[in-house]
């Protein structure tokens, strides 16, 4: 199956913000996590891949297809679940999916009925199919979003910040659904939630300020930090001092005490103990710890 190749993609908005700064990514089949803080450029990148906005420079290819030029071809293969999508609150899931199926060109009514039913089953919404969308919970709305994104049996699926506002059970259900999709398609999951990527993705990239900081597997990212992350429990009032002396990448309360993680080349001493990094340490090392190229490898 084709991979998605993004090469030197740049975009500067009219207000001068450089949202994408020569982004290059190679995205294979499966779940790909695009991780970055708010403002990193994730939505700009997702919308550009989804043919909803133009780039200034660079290219995107899905196999042989030029995404930036052959928009109609891409749209036929694309499932896009935007951060927020308008739902018609007084229409049932079954009805809206039917309408959207017509728009996607599934003209034959018997065929359409089958496709809609299959998707309602797949997303666990079948028993709620007659209910108006306005009565759906956050998780049900997200699953409906997936159902509509899957209408055209897409080979490329883009999901923008999907788990915000879902409770843990809903999130799990949603994870299961997404990971199934990754077996047959390229699924790009854009998120600032490290957990989403940790649970689901075989490949990932960390982006910030429009640039790719890391690209590879979550395991490779974690291995890079081996022997470089240390932990210590400190008093709350000591935090500022520690931040001055060390590269603090995480601070969390644990049973009423403050635990800090630092990034350090070599043993820092002073009561710090070495720990195995997790993906959260990786993410914050890149975003806040300012790992310099060459720090690792
Ligand atoms: P993310 O999805 O990672 O939060 P965005 O792609 O939304 O990042 O935004 C990247 C940067 O571009 C931000 O600084 C944002 O303020 C800016 N930006 C996004 N959309 C526009 C726009 N339509 N006009 C001007 N600036 C924008």
CSV table of C-alpha atoms and ligand atoms in Angstrom, one decimal:
chain,number,residue,atom,x,y,z
A,1,UNK,CA,0.0,0.0,0.0
A,2,UNK,CA,1.0,3.6,-0.7
A,3,UNK,CA,2.6,5.8,1.9
A,4,UNK,CA,2.1,9.5,2.3
A,5,UNK,CA,5.2,11.5,1.5
A,6,UNK,CA,5.3,15.1,2.7
A,7,UNK,CA,8.3,17.1,1.5
A,8,UNK,CA,9.5,20.6,2.6
A,9,UNK,CA,5.9,21.8,3.1
A,10,UNK,CA,5.7,25.4,4.2
A,11,UNK,CA,2.9,27.8,4.9
A,12,UNK,CA,2.9,31.4,6.2
A,13,UNK,CA,-0.4,33.0,7.0
A,14,UNK,CA,-1.2,36.6,6.0
A,15,UNK,CA,-0.5,37.8,9.5
A,16,UNK,CA,3.1,36.6,9.1
A,17,UNK,CA,2.7,33.4,11.3
A,18,UNK,CA,4.8,30.6,9.8
A,19,UNK,CA,2.6,27.7,10.7
A,20,UNK,CA,4.6,25.1,8.6
A,21,UNK,CA,8.3,25.5,8.2
A,22,UNK,CA,9.7,23.0,5.7
A,23,UNK,CA,7.9,20.0,7.1
A,24,UNK,CA,9.0,16.6,5.7
A,25,UNK,CA,7.3,13.4,6.9
A,26,UNK,CA,7.0,9.8,5.6
A,27,UNK,CA,3.8,8.3,6.8
A,28,UNK,CA,3.2,4.5,6.2
A,29,UNK,CA,0.1,2.5,6.6
A,30,UNK,CA,-1.1,2.2,10.2
A,31,UNK,CA,-1.7,4.6,13.0
A,32,UNK,CA,0.6,7.7,12.8
A,33,UNK,CA,0.6,10.1,15.8
A,34,UNK,CA,1.2,13.7,15.1
A,35,UNK,CA,2.0,15.2,18.5
A,36,UNK,CA,2.5,18.8,19.3
A,37,UNK,CA,1.3,21.6,21.6
A,38,UNK,CA,-1.4,24.1,20.7
A,39,UNK,CA,-0.2,26.3,17.9
A,40,UNK,CA,2.4,23.8,16.6
A,41,UNK,CA,0.8,23.7,13.2
A,42,UNK,CA,-1.0,20.4,13.4
A,43,UNK,CA,-4.4,21.6,12.1
A,44,UNK,CA,-2.7,23.6,9.3
A,45,UNK,CA,-0.9,20.4,8.2
A,46,UNK,CA,-4.1,18.3,8.6
A,47,UNK,CA,-6.2,20.7,6.6
A,48,UNK,CA,-3.5,20.9,3.9
A,49,UNK,CA,-3.4,17.1,3.5
A,50,UNK,CA,-7.2,17.1,3.5
A,51,UNK,CA,-7.1,19.5,0.5
A,52,UNK,CA,-8.9,22.2,2.4
A,53,UNK,CA,-6.2,24.7,2.2
A,54,UNK,CA,-3.1,25.6,0.1
A,55,UNK,CA,0.5,25.4,1.0
A,56,UNK,CA,3.1,28.0,-0.2
A,57,UNK,CA,5.8,25.5,-1.0
A,58,UNK,CA,6.5,21.8,-0.9
A,59,UNK,CA,4.7,18.7,-2.0
A,60,UNK,CA,2.5,15.9,-0.7
A,61,UNK,CA,2.2,12.6,-2.5
A,62,UNK,CA,-0.1,9.6,-1.7
A,63,UNK,CA,1.7,7.0,-3.7
A,64,UNK,CA,1.8,8.5,-7.2
A,65,UNK,CA,-1.0,10.9,-6.6
A,66,UNK,CA,-0.1,14.6,-6.1
A,67,UNK,CA,-2.3,15.6,-3.2
A,68,UNK,CA,-1.9,19.4,-3.7
A,69,UNK,CA,-2.9,19.1,-7.4
A,70,UNK,CA,-5.2,16.1,-7.8
A,71,UNK,CA,-7.6,17.2,-5.2
A,72,UNK,CA,-10.7,15.3,-6.4
A,73,UNK,CA,-8.8,12.1,-6.6
A,74,UNK,CA,-7.6,12.5,-3.0
A,75,UNK,CA,-11.1,13.5,-1.7
A,76,UNK,CA,-12.5,10.3,-3.0
A,77,UNK,CA,-10.0,8.3,-0.9
A,78,UNK,CA,-10.1,10.6,2.2
A,79,UNK,CA,-11.9,10.3,5.5
A,80,UNK,CA,-11.6,13.5,7.5
A,81,UNK,CA,-12.7,13.9,11.1
A,82,UNK,CA,-12.1,17.6,12.0
A,83,UNK,CA,-11.8,18.8,15.5
A,84,UNK,CA,-15.3,20.0,15.6
A,85,UNK,CA,-17.8,19.3,12.9
A,86,UNK,CA,-21.3,20.6,12.8
A,87,UNK,CA,-24.0,18.1,13.7
A,88,UNK,CA,-27.6,18.6,12.8
A,89,UNK,CA,-29.1,18.1,16.3
A,90,UNK,CA,-32.6,17.3,15.1
A,91,UNK,CA,-31.6,14.6,12.6
A,92,UNK,CA,-31.1,10.9,13.5
A,93,UNK,CA,-27.7,9.3,12.9
A,94,UNK,CA,-29.2,6.9,10.4
A,95,UNK,CA,-30.8,9.7,8.3
A,96,UNK,CA,-27.7,12.0,8.3
A,97,UNK,CA,-25.4,9.1,7.3
A,98,UNK,CA,-27.8,8.3,4.5
A,99,UNK,CA,-27.7,11.9,3.3
A,100,UNK,CA,-23.9,12.0,3.5
A,101,UNK,CA,-23.7,8.8,1.6
A,102,UNK,CA,-25.6,10.3,-1.3
A,103,UNK,CA,-23.2,13.3,-1.3
A,104,UNK,CA,-20.3,10.8,-1.4
A,105,UNK,CA,-21.8,9.3,-4.5
A,106,UNK,CA,-23.3,6.1,-3.1
A,107,UNK,CA,-26.4,6.5,-5.3
A,108,UNK,CA,-27.9,3.0,-5.2
A,109,UNK,CA,-30.4,3.0,-2.3
A,110,UNK,CA,-30.0,-0.7,-1.5
A,111,UNK,CA,-26.2,-0.4,-1.5
A,112,UNK,CA,-26.5,2.8,0.6
A,113,UNK,CA,-28.7,1.1,3.2
A,114,UNK,CA,-26.1,-1.7,3.6
A,115,UNK,CA,-23.2,0.7,3.9
A,116,UNK,CA,-25.0,2.8,6.5
A,117,UNK,CA,-26.0,-0.2,8.5
A,118,UNK,CA,-22.6,-1.7,8.5
A,119,UNK,CA,-21.0,1.6,9.7
A,120,UNK,CA,-23.6,2.0,12.4
A,121,UNK,CA,-22.7,-1.5,13.7
A,122,UNK,CA,-19.0,-0.9,13.4
A,123,UNK,CA,-19.2,2.3,15.5
A,124,UNK,CA,-21.6,0.7,18.0
A,125,UNK,CA,-24.3,3.2,17.2
A,126,UNK,CA,-26.8,0.8,15.7
A,127,UNK,CA,-29.1,0.7,18.7
A,128,UNK,CA,-29.0,4.5,18.8
A,129,UNK,CA,-29.5,5.0,15.1
A,130,UNK,CA,-33.0,6.5,15.4
A,131,UNK,CA,-32.1,9.0,18.0
A,132,UNK,CA,-31.4,12.6,17.2
A,133,UNK,CA,-27.8,13.6,17.1
A,134,UNK,CA,-28.4,16.4,19.6
A,135,UNK,CA,-29.0,13.8,22.3
A,136,UNK,CA,-25.7,12.0,21.7
A,137,UNK,CA,-22.9,12.0,24.3
A,138,UNK,CA,-19.4,13.3,23.4
A,139,UNK,CA,-18.2,9.7,22.7
A,140,UNK,CA,-21.2,8.9,20.5
A,141,UNK,CA,-20.6,12.1,18.5
A,142,UNK,CA,-17.0,11.1,18.0
A,143,UNK,CA,-18.0,7.7,16.8
A,144,UNK,CA,-20.6,9.2,14.5
A,145,UNK,CA,-17.7,11.3,13.2
A,146,UNK,CA,-15.8,8.2,12.4
A,147,UNK,CA,-18.8,6.6,10.8
A,148,UNK,CA,-19.2,9.6,8.4
A,149,UNK,CA,-15.4,9.7,7.8
A,150,UNK,CA,-15.5,6.0,6.7
A,151,UNK,CA,-18.4,6.3,4.3
A,152,UNK,CA,-16.2,6.2,1.2
A,153,UNK,CA,-14.0,3.4,2.4
A,154,UNK,CA,-11.0,5.7,2.6
A,155,UNK,CA,-7.3,4.8,2.3
A,156,UNK,CA,-6.3,7.9,4.1
A,157,UNK,CA,-8.0,8.9,7.3
A,158,UNK,CA,-7.3,12.2,9.2
A,159,UNK,CA,-8.4,12.6,12.8
A,160,UNK,CA,-7.8,15.9,14.4
A,161,UNK,CA,-7.7,16.0,18.3
A,162,UNK,CA,-10.3,13.3,18.7
A,163,UNK,CA,-10.3,12.4,22.4
A,164,UNK,CA,-10.7,15.9,24.0
A,165,UNK,CA,-13.7,15.8,26.3
A,166,UNK,CA,-14.2,12.0,26.2
A,167,UNK,CA,-14.5,10.1,29.5
A,168,UNK,CA,-12.1,7.1,29.9
A,169,UNK,CA,-14.6,4.5,28.8
A,170,UNK,CA,-15.6,6.4,25.8
A,171,UNK,CA,-11.9,7.0,25.0
A,172,UNK,CA,-11.2,3.3,25.1
A,173,UNK,CA,-14.0,2.5,22.8
A,174,UNK,CA,-12.8,5.2,20.4
A,175,UNK,CA,-9.2,3.8,20.6
A,176,UNK,CA,-10.4,0.4,19.7
A,177,UNK,CA,-12.3,1.7,16.7
A,178,UNK,CA,-9.3,3.8,15.5
A,179,UNK,CA,-6.8,0.9,15.9
A,180,UNK,CA,-9.0,-1.3,13.7
A,181,UNK,CA,-8.9,1.4,11.0
A,182,UNK,CA,-5.1,1.4,11.1
A,183,UNK,CA,-5.0,-2.2,9.8
A,184,UNK,CA,-6.3,-1.1,6.4
A,185,UNK,CA,-5.4,2.5,5.9
A,186,UNK,CA,-3.1,5.4,6.7
A,187,UNK,CA,-4.6,7.0,9.8
A,188,UNK,CA,-3.1,10.3,11.0
A,189,UNK,CA,-4.0,11.1,14.5
A,190,UNK,CA,-3.3,14.7,15.4
A,191,UNK,CA,-3.2,15.4,19.2
A,192,UNK,CA,-1.6,17.1,22.1
A,193,UNK,CA,-2.4,14.1,24.3
A,194,UNK,CA,0.6,11.9,24.7
A,195,UNK,CA,-1.5,9.0,26.0
A,196,UNK,CA,-3.4,8.8,22.6
A,197,UNK,CA,-0.1,8.2,20.8
A,198,UNK,CA,1.3,5.9,23.4
A,199,UNK,CA,-1.7,3.6,23.2
A,200,UNK,CA,-2.3,3.6,19.5
A,201,UNK,CA,0.5,4.6,17.2
A,202,UNK,CA,3.3,2.5,15.7
A,203,UNK,CA,4.9,5.6,14.2
A,204,UNK,CA,4.9,9.2,15.3
A,205,UNK,CA,6.3,12.7,14.9
A,206,UNK,CA,6.7,15.5,17.3
A,207,UNK,CA,6.2,19.0,15.8
A,208,UNK,CA,6.5,22.4,17.3
A,209,UNK,CA,6.5,25.9,15.8
A,210,UNK,CA,5.9,24.4,12.4
A,211,UNK,CA,9.0,22.1,12.5
A,212,UNK,CA,9.4,18.4,12.8
A,213,UNK,CA,11.5,17.7,16.0
A,214,UNK,CA,11.3,13.9,16.0
A,215,UNK,CA,10.1,11.2,13.6
A,216,UNK,CA,10.1,7.5,14.3
A,217,UNK,CA,8.5,4.9,16.5
A,218,UNK,CA,7.6,5.7,20.1
A,219,UNK,CA,10.0,3.0,21.2
A,220,UNK,CA,12.9,4.6,19.4
A,221,UNK,CA,12.0,7.9,20.9
A,222,UNK,CA,12.1,6.4,24.4
A,223,UNK,CA,15.4,4.6,23.7
A,224,UNK,CA,17.0,7.8,22.7
A,225,UNK,CA,16.6,9.1,26.3
A,226,UNK,CA,17.9,6.0,28.0
A,227,UNK,CA,20.1,7.0,31.0
A,228,UNK,CA,19.2,10.7,30.6
A,229,UNK,CA,16.0,11.0,32.7
A,230,UNK,CA,16.2,11.3,36.5
A,231,UNK,CA,13.7,11.7,39.2
A,232,UNK,CA,13.5,13.2,42.6
A,233,UNK,CA,10.9,14.2,45.2
A,234,UNK,CA,11.3,17.7,46.4
A,235,UNK,CA,9.5,20.4,48.4
A,236,UNK,CA,7.1,22.6,46.5
A,237,UNK,CA,9.1,25.8,47.4
A,238,UNK,CA,12.3,24.2,45.9
A,239,UNK,CA,10.9,24.0,42.5
A,240,UNK,CA,12.0,27.3,41.1
A,241,UNK,CA,15.6,26.6,42.3
A,242,UNK,CA,15.5,23.2,40.6
A,243,UNK,CA,14.2,24.7,37.4
A,244,UNK,CA,17.1,27.1,37.4
A,245,UNK,CA,19.7,24.4,37.9
A,246,UNK,CA,18.3,21.5,35.9
A,247,UNK,CA,16.3,20.9,32.7
A,248,UNK,CA,13.0,20.0,34.4
A,249,UNK,CA,10.8,18.2,31.9
A,250,UNK,CA,8.0,17.1,34.3
A,251,UNK,CA,6.6,18.1,37.6
A,252,UNK,CA,3.8,16.1,39.1
A,253,UNK,CA,2.2,15.6,42.5
A,254,UNK,CA,2.4,12.1,43.7
A,255,UNK,CA,0.7,11.3,47.0
A,256,UNK,CA,0.9,14.9,48.1
A,257,UNK,CA,4.6,15.3,47.2
A,258,UNK,CA,6.2,17.0,44.2
A,259,UNK,CA,8.1,14.7,41.9
A,260,UNK,CA,10.3,16.2,39.3
A,261,UNK,CA,11.8,14.6,36.2
A,262,UNK,CA,14.9,16.1,34.7
A,263,UNK,CA,16.8,15.6,31.5
A,264,UNK,CA,20.6,15.3,32.2
A,265,UNK,CA,23.7,14.0,30.4
A,266,UNK,CA,25.2,11.8,33.0
A,267,UNK,CA,24.4,11.3,36.7
A,268,UNK,CA,23.3,14.5,38.4
A,269,UNK,CA,23.8,13.1,42.0
A,270,UNK,CA,22.1,15.2,44.7
A,271,UNK,CA,19.6,12.5,45.4
A,272,UNK,CA,18.3,12.0,41.9
A,273,UNK,CA,17.6,8.5,40.8
A,274,UNK,CA,17.7,7.3,37.2
A,275,UNK,CA,14.4,6.1,35.6
A,276,UNK,CA,13.2,4.7,32.3
A,277,UNK,CA,11.7,7.5,30.3
A,278,UNK,CA,8.1,7.2,29.2
A,279,UNK,CA,6.6,8.9,26.1
A,280,UNK,CA,5.6,11.8,28.2
A,281,UNK,CA,9.2,12.4,29.2
A,282,UNK,CA,10.1,12.2,25.5
A,283,UNK,CA,7.5,14.7,24.5
A,284,UNK,CA,8.4,17.3,27.2
A,285,UNK,CA,12.1,16.8,26.5
A,286,UNK,CA,11.6,17.8,23.0
A,287,UNK,CA,9.1,20.6,23.6
A,288,UNK,CA,10.4,22.1,26.8
A,289,UNK,CA,13.8,20.5,27.4
A,290,UNK,CA,15.0,21.7,24.1
A,291,UNK,CA,16.9,18.6,23.3
A,292,UNK,CA,19.4,19.8,20.7
A,293,UNK,CA,20.1,17.6,17.7
A,294,UNK,CA,23.2,15.8,18.8
A,295,UNK,CA,22.2,15.6,22.5
A,296,UNK,CA,21.0,12.1,21.8
A,297,UNK,CA,22.0,9.4,19.1
B,1,LIG,P1,-2.4,23.5,16.1
B,1,LIG,O1,-3.4,22.7,15.4
B,1,LIG,O2,-1.1,22.6,16.4
B,1,LIG,O3,-2.9,24.1,17.4
B,1,LIG,P2,-2.6,25.5,14.0
B,1,LIG,O4,-2.2,24.9,12.7
B,1,LIG,O5,-4.0,25.7,14.4
B,1,LIG,O6,-1.8,24.7,15.2
B,1,LIG,O7,-1.9,26.9,14.2
B,1,LIG,C1,-0.5,27.1,13.9
B,1,LIG,C2,-0.2,28.6,14.0
B,1,LIG,O8,-0.8,29.3,12.9
B,1,LIG,C3,-0.7,29.2,15.3
B,1,LIG,O9,0.2,30.2,15.6
B,1,LIG,C4,-2.0,29.8,14.8
B,1,LIG,O10,-2.3,31.0,15.6
B,1,LIG,C5,-1.7,30.2,13.4
B,1,LIG,N1,-3.0,30.2,12.6
B,1,LIG,C6,-3.8,29.1,12.4
B,1,LIG,N2,-4.7,29.4,11.5
B,1,LIG,C7,-4.5,30.7,11.1
B,1,LIG,C8,-5.2,31.6,10.2
B,1,LIG,N3,-6.3,31.2,9.5
B,1,LIG,N4,-4.8,32.8,10.1
B,1,LIG,C9,-3.7,33.2,10.8
B,1,LIG,N5,-3.0,32.4,11.6
B,1,LIG,C10,-3.4,31.2,11.8
